[in-house]
Tab-separated table of C-alpha atoms and ligand atoms in Angstrom:
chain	number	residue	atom	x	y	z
A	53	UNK	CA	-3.658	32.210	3.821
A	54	UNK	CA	-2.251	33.522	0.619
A	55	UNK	CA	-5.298	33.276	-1.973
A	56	UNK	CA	-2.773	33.336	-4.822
A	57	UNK	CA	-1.614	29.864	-4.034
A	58	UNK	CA	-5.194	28.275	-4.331
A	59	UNK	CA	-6.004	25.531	-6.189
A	60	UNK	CA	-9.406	26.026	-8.686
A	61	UNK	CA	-9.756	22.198	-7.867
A	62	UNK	CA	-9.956	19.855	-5.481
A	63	UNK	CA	-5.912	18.357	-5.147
A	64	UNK	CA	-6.388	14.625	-3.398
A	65	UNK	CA	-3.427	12.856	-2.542
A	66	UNK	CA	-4.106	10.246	-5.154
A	67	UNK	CA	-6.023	10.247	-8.478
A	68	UNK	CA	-6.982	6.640	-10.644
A	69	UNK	CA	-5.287	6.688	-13.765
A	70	UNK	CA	-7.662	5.765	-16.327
A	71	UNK	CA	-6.861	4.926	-19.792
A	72	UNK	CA	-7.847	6.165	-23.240
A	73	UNK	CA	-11.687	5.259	-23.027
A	74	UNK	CA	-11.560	3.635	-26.411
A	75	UNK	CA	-8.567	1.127	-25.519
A	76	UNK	CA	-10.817	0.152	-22.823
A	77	UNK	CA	-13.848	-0.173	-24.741
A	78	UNK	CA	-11.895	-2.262	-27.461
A	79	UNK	CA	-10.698	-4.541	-24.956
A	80	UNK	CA	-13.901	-5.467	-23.459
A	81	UNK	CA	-15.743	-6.225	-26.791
A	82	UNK	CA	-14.805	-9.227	-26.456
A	83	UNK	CA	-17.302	-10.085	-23.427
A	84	UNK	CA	-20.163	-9.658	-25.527
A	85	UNK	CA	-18.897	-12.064	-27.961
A	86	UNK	CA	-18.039	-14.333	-25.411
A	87	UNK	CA	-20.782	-13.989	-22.795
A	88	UNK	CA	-18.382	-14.574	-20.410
A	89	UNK	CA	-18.106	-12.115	-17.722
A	90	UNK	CA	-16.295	-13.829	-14.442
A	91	UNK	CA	-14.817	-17.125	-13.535
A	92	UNK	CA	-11.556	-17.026	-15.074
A	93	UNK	CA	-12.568	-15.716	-18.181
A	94	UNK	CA	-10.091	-15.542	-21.146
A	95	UNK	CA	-9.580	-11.875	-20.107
A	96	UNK	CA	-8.418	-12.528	-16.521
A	97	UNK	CA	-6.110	-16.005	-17.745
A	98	UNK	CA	-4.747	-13.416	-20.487
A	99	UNK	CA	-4.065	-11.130	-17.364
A	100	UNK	CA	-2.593	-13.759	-15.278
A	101	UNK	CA	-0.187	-14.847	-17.281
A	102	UNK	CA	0.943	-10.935	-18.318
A	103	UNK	CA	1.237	-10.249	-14.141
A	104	UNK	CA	3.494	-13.529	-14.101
A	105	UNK	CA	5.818	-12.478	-16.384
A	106	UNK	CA	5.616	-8.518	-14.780
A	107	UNK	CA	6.419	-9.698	-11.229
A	108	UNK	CA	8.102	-12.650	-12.189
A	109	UNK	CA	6.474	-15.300	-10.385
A	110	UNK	CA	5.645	-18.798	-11.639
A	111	UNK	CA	2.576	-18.677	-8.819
A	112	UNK	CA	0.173	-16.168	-8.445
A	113	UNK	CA	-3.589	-16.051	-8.133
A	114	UNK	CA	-6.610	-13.181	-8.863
A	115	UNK	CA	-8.906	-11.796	-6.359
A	116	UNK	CA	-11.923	-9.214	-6.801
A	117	UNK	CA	-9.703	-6.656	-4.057
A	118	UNK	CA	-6.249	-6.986	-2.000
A	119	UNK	CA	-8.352	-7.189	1.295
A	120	UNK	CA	-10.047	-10.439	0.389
A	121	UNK	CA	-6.880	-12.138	-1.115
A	122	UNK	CA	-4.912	-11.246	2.242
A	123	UNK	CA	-7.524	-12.739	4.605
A	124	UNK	CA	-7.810	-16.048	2.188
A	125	UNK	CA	-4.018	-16.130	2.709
A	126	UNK	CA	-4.136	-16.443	6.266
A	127	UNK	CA	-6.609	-18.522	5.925
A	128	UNK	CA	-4.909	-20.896	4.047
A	129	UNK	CA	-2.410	-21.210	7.393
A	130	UNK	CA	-5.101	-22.884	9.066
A	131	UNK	CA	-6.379	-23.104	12.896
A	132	UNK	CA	-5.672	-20.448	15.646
A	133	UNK	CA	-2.834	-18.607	16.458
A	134	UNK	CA	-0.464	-15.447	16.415
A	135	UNK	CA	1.439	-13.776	13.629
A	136	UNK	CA	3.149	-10.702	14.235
A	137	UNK	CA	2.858	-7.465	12.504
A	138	UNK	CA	2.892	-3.633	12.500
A	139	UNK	CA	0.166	-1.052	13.936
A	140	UNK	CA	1.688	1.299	11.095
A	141	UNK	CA	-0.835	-0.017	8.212
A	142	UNK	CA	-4.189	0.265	6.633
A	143	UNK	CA	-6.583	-1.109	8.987
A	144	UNK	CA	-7.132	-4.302	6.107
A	145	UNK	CA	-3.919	-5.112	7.033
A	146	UNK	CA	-5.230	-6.648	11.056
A	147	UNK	CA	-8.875	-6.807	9.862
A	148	UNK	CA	-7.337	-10.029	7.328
A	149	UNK	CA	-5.700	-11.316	10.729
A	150	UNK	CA	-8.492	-11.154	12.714
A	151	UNK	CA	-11.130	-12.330	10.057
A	152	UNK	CA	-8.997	-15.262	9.488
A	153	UNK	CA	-9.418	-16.601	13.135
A	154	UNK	CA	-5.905	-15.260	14.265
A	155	UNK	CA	-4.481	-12.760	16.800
A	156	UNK	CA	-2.432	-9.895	15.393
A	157	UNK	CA	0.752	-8.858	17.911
A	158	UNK	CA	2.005	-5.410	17.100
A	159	UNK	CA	5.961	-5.028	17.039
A	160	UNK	CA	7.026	-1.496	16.524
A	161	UNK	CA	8.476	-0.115	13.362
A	162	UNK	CA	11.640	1.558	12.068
A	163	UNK	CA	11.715	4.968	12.508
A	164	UNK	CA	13.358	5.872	8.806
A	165	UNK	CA	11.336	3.649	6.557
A	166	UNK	CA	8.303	2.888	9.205
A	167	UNK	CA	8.420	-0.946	8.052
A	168	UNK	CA	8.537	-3.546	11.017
A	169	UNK	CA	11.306	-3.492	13.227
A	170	UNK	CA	13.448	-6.653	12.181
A	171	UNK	CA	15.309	-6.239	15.291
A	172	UNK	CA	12.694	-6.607	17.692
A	173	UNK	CA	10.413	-9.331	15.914
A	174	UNK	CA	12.511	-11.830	17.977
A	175	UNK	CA	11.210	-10.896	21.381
A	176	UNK	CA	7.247	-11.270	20.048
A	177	UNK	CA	7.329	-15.250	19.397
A	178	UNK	CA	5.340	-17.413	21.416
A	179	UNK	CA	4.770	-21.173	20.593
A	180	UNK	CA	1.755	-19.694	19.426
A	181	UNK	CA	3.112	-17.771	16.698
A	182	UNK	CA	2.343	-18.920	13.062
A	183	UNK	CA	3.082	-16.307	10.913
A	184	UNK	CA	5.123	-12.937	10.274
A	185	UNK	CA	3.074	-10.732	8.589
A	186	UNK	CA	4.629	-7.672	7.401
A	187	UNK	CA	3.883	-4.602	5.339
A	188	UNK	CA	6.199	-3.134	2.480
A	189	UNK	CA	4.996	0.339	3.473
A	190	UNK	CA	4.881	2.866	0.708
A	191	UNK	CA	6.745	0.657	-1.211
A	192	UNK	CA	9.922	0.909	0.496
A	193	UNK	CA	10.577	-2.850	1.361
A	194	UNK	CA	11.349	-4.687	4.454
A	195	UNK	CA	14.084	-6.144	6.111
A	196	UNK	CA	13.263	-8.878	3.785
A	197	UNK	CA	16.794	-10.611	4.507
A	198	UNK	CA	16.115	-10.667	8.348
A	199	UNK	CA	13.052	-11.441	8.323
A	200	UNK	CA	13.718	-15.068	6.376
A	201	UNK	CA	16.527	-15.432	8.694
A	202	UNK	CA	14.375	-15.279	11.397
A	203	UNK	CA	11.044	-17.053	9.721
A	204	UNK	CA	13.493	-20.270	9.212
A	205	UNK	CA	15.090	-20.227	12.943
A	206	UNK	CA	11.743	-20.589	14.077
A	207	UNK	CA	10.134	-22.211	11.268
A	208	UNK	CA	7.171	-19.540	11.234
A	209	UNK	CA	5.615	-18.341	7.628
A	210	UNK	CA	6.036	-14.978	6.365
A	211	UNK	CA	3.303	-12.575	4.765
A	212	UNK	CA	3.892	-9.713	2.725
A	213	UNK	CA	1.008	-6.949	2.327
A	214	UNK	CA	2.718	-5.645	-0.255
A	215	UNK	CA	-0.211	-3.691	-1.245
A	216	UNK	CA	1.975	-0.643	-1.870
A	217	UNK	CA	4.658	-2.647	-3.094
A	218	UNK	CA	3.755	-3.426	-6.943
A	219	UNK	CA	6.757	-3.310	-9.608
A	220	UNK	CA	9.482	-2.824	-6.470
A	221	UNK	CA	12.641	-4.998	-6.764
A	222	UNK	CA	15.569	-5.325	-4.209
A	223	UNK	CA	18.710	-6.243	-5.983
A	224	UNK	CA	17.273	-6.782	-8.877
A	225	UNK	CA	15.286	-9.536	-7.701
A	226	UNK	CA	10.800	-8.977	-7.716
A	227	UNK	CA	9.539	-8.546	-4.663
A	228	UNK	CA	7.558	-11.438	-4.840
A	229	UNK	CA	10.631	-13.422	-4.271
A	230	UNK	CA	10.712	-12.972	-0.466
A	231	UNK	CA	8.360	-14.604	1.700
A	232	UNK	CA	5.977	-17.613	1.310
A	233	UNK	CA	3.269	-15.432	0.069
A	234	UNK	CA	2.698	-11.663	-1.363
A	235	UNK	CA	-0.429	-9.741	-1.728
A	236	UNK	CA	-0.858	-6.943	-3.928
A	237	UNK	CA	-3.679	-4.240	-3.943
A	238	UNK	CA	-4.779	-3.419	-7.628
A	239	UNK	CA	-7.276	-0.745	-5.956
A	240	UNK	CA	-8.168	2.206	-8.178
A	241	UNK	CA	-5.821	4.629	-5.844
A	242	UNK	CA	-2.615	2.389	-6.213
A	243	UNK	CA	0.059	2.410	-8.212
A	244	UNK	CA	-1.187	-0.147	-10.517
A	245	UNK	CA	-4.673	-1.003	-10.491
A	246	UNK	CA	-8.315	-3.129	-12.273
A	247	UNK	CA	-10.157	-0.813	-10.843
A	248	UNK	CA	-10.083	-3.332	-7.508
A	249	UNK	CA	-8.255	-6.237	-7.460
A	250	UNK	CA	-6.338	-8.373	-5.780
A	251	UNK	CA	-3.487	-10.821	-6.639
A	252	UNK	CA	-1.281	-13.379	-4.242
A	253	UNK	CA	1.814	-14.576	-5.525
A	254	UNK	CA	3.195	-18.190	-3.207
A	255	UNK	CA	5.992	-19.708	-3.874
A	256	UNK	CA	4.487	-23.512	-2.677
A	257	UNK	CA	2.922	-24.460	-5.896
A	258	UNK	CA	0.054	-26.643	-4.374
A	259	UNK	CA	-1.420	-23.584	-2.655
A	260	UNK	CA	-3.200	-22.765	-6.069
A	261	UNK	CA	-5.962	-25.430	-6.195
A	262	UNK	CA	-6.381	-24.476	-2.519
A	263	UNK	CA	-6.862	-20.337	-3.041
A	264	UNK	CA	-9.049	-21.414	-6.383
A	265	UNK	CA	-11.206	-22.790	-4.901
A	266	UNK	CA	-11.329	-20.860	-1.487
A	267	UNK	CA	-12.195	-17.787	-3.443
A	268	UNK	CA	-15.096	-19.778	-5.189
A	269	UNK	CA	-17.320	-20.850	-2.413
A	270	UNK	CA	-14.826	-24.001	-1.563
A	271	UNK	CA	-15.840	-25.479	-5.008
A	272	UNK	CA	-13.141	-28.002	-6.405
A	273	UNK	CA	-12.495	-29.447	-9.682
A	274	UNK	CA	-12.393	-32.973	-8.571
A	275	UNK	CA	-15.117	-33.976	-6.746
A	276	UNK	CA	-19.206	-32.469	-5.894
A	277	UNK	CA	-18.282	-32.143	-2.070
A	278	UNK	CA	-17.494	-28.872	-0.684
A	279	UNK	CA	-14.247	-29.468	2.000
A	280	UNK	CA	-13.558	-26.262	3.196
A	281	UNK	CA	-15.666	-23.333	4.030
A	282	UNK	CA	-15.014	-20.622	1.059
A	283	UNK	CA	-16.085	-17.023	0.064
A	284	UNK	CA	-16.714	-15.559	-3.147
A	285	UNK	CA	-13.722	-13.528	-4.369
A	286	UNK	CA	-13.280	-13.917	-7.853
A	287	UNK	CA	-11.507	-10.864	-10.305
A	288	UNK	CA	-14.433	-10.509	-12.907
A	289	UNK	CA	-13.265	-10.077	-16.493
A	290	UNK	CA	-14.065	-5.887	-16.422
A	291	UNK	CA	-11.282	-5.537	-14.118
A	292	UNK	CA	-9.065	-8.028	-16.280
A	293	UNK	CA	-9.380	-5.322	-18.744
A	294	UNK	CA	-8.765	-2.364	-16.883
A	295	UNK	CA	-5.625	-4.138	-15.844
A	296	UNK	CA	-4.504	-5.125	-19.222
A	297	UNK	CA	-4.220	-1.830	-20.217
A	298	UNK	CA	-3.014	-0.493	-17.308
A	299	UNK	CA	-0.372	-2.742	-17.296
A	300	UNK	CA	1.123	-1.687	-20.899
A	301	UNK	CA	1.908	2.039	-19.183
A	302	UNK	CA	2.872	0.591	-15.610
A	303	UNK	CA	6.931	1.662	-16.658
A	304	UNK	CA	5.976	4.613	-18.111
A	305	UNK	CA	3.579	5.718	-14.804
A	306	UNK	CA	6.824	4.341	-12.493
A	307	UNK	CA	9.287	6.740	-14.250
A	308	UNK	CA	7.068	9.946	-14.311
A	309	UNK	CA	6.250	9.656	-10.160
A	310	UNK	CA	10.099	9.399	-9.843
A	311	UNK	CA	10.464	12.394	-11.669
A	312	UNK	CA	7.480	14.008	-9.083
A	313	UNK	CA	9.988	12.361	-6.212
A	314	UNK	CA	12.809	14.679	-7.120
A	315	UNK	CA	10.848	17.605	-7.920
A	316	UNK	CA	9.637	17.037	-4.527
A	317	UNK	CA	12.654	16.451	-2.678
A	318	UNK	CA	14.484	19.202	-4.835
A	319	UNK	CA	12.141	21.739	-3.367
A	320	UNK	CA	12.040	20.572	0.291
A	321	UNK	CA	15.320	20.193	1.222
A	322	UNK	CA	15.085	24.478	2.764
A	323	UNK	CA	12.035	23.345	4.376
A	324	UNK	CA	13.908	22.303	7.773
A	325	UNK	CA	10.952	21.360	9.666
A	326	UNK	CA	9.830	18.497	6.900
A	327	UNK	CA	11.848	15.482	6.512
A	328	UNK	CA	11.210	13.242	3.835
A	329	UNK	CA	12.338	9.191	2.617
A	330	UNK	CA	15.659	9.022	0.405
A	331	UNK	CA	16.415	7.071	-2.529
A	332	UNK	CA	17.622	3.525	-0.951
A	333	UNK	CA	20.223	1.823	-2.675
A	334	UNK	CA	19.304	-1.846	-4.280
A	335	UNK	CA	16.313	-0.796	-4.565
A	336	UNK	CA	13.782	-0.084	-7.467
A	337	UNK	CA	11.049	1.729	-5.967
A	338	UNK	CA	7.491	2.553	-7.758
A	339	UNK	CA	7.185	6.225	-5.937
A	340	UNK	CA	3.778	4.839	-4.812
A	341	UNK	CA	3.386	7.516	-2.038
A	342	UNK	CA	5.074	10.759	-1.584
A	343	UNK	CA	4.852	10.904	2.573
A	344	UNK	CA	6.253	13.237	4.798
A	345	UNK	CA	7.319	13.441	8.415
A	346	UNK	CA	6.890	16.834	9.818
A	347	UNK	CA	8.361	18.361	12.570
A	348	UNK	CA	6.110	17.669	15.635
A	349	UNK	CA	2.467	16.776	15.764
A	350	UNK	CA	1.368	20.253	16.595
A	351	UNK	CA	2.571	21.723	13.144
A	352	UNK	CA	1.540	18.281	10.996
A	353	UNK	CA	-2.220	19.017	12.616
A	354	UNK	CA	-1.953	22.747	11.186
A	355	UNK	CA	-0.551	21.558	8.027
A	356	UNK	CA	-3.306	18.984	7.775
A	357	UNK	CA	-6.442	21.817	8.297
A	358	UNK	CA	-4.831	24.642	7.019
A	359	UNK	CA	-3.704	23.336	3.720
A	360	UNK	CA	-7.622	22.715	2.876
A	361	UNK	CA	-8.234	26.128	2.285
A	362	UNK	CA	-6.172	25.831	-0.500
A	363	UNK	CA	-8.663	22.976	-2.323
A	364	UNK	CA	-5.386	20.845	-1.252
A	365	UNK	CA	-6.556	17.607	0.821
A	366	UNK	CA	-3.521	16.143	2.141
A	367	UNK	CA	-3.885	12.449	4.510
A	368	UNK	CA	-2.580	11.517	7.784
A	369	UNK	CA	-2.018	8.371	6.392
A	370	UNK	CA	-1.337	6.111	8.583
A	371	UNK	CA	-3.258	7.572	11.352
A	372	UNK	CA	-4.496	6.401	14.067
A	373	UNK	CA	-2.422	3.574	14.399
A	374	UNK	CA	-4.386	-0.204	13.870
A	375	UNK	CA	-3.394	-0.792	18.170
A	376	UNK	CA	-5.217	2.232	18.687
A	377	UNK	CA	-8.524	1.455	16.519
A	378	UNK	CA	-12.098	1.434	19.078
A	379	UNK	CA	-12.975	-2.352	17.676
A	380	UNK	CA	-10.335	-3.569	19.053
A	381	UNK	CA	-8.932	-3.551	22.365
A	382	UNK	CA	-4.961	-3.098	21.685
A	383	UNK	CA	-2.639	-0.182	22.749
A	384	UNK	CA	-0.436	1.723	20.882
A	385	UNK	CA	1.804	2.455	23.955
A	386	UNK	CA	3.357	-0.756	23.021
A	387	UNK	CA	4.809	0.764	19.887
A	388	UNK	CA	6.147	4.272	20.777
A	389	UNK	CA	8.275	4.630	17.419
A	390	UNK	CA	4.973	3.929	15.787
A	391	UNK	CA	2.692	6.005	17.735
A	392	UNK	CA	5.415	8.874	17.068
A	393	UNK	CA	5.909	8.430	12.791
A	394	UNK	CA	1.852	7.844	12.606
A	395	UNK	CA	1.370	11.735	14.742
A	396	UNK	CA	3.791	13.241	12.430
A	397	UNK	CA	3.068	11.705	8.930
A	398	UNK	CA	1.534	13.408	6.078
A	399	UNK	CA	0.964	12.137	2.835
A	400	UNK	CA	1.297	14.694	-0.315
A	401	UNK	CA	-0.190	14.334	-3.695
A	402	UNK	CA	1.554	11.578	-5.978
A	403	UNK	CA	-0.009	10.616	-9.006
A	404	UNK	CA	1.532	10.813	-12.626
A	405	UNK	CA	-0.122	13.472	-14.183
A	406	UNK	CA	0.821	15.875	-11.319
A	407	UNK	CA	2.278	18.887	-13.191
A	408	UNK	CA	5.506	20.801	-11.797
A	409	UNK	CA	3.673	23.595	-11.291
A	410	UNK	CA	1.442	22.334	-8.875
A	411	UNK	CA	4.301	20.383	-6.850
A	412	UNK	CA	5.766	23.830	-6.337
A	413	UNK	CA	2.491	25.510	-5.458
A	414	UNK	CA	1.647	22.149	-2.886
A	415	UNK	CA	5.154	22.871	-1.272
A	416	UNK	CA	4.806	26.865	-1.394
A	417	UNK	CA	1.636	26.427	0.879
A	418	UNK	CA	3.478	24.141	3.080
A	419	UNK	CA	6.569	26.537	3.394
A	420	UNK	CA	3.593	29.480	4.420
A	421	UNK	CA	1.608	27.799	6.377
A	422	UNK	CA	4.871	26.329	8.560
A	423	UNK	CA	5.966	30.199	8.659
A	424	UNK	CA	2.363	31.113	9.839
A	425	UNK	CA	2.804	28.355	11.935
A	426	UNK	CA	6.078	29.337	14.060
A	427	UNK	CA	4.989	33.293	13.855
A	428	UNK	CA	2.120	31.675	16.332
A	429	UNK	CA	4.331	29.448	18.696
A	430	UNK	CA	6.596	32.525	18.916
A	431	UNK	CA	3.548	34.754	20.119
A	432	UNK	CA	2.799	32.569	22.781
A	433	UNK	CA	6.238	32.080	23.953
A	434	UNK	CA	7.058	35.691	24.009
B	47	PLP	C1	-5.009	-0.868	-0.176
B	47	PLP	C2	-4.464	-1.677	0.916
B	47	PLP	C3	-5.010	-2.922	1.272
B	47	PLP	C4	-6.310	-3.451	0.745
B	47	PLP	O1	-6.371	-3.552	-0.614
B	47	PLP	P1	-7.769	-3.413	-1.377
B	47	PLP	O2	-7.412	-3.819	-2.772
B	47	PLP	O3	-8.179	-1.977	-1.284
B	47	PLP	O4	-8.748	-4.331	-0.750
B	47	PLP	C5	-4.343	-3.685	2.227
B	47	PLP	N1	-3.238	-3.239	2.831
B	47	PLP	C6	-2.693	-2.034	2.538
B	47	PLP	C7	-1.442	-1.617	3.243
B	47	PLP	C8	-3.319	-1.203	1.606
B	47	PLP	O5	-2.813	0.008	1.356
């Protein structure tokens, strides 16, 4: 290794933004005045109607994380079934599915922007298939066009876990327009976060007394009787807050990870054994990850241990593939494009207050190490 590139501190591939303490403190004063610290507080119907106007959606509803708001979504399609989706996704992603009663079918993914395969969804649908449920991975969106093509030849709902996808627009439209239902992560380690957090924007308006009142125990408003079987999944009014203010500087923390993007990609491009996603047209991205395919699986391994003995702590994220996870019983020979993209990815630091600096030092140590790397295959060639 080359000491002089060494980090004095730990380098994660995210960090939580946190605000000014004091703006934070000011905005929760107001729940000791109040007393009133969760169900839909004045804090979290303040927030609500600030993440309307943000993603521009007339429907959306708050839960305590993403995970929670994706599995009451499927939920709220009712009864057994099959909705297919991609291996190539945190495993909340097919833990929702199962939890929800349903059977997850893996279709492979595109090999450039590792989303779902449009193309292939076709050949997955059963008459048992309810539901598409796709991921907007790393932001980059999906085939959203297709996809509704498809979801209205065969009259099947479509699922976004567009838990990376928060602030993205395709042709100038929010994300949230596409699909019956979107769910967004406000985790502390995403783009946008309440410290966790959860929201679901639905375009069928009636699905909001039905997701109130799923995420509080099945309690309605009109009647004593409890009709459906609930869970308790409420956002509390401490991660209203956090959101609030978070929200203000959600532009400004959008613009400086692009900035990261090109100092990223600037740097790169004579590293020939790293490829890396490009700027898509029609498309507003929020830079939420900065991944990475590398050469082979060999050298992203080598990368992956190497790189820690420069404090830098880079993620094979997403690795292993959900088809491949020991609870379940699924096989990720199904999906070879998958299986391929998930032994090669690498996920590099991307948070705002990432200096220069350190993007060149991060890629530096990648450039070594690669040259260490091939120094080694030659030897045992030769
Ligand atoms: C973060 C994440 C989730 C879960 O969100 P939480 O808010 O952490 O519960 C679901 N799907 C994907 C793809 C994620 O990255």
């Amino acid at each position: 290794m080359n000491k002089e590139l060494k980090f004095d501190e730990q380098v994660n591939v995210t960090k939580p933004k946190l605000p000014p303490f004091q703006s934070y403190v000011e905005k929760i004063k107001s729940v000791w005045d109040s007393n009133w610290l969760t169900n839909n507080g004045p804090i979290h119907e303040e927030f609500k109607q600030k993440l309307k106007t943000y993603l521009n959606s007339e429907n959306i509803e708050l839960f305590v994380n993403g995970h929670l708001a994706l599995e009451t979504a499927l939920k709220t399609l009712g009864g057994k079934g099959e909705v297919i989706t991609t291996p190539f996704t945190f495993a909340s992603t097919i833990h929702a599915i199962t939890n929800a009663g349903l059977k997850p079918v893996f279709c492979d993914i595109e090999p450039e922007n590792f989303n779902i395969d449009s193309s292939l969804l076709e050949q997955h649908i059963t008459e048992h298939t309810k539901a598409i449920v796709a991921v907007h991975v790393f932001g980059y969106p999906c085939d959203v066009y297709k996809i509704e093509e498809i979801s209205k030849k065969y009259n099947l709902k479509v699922i976004y876990d567009a838990a990376h996808a928060f602030g993205v627009t395709v042709n100038g439209k929010s994300i949230t327009d596409f699909g019956d239902l979107s769910m967004f992560s406000m985790h502390a380690t995403k783009v946008f976060h309440s410290i966790e957090g959860g929201i679901l924007s639905f375009k069928n308006r009636d699905l909001a007394e039905t997701l109130k009142s799923m995420k509080n125990f099945g309690i309605n408003s009109h009647n004593d009787d409890i009709e459906m079987i609930g869970t308790n999944a409420k956002l509390n009014e401490f991660q209203a807050a956090m959101g609030l203010i978070n929200l203000k500087s959600i532009d400004e923390e959008i613009s400086k990870r692009k900035k990261i993007y090109s100092i990223y990609i600037r740097h790169l491009k004579d590293i020939k054994e790293i490829a890396y996603q490009a700027e898509l047209e029609n498309i507003a991205h929020n830079y939420s990850y900065f991944p990475i395919l590398v050469e082979n699986n060999k050298l992203r391994d080598f990368l992956f241990e190497e790189v820690k003995k420069y404090n830098l702590n880079l993620r094979k994220y997403f690795y292993p593939l959900c088809n491949d996870f020991s609870c379940y019983d699924y096989d990720s020979k199904q999906t070879p494009v998958a299986k391929d993209i998930s032994d090669r990815i690498l996920a590099l630091p991307m948070y705002s207050d990432l200096k220069e600096e350190a993007i060149v030092k991060i890629i530096k140590i990648i450039e070594h190490e690669t040259n260490i790397f091939n120094k080694k295959m030659l030897s045992v060639l030769y």
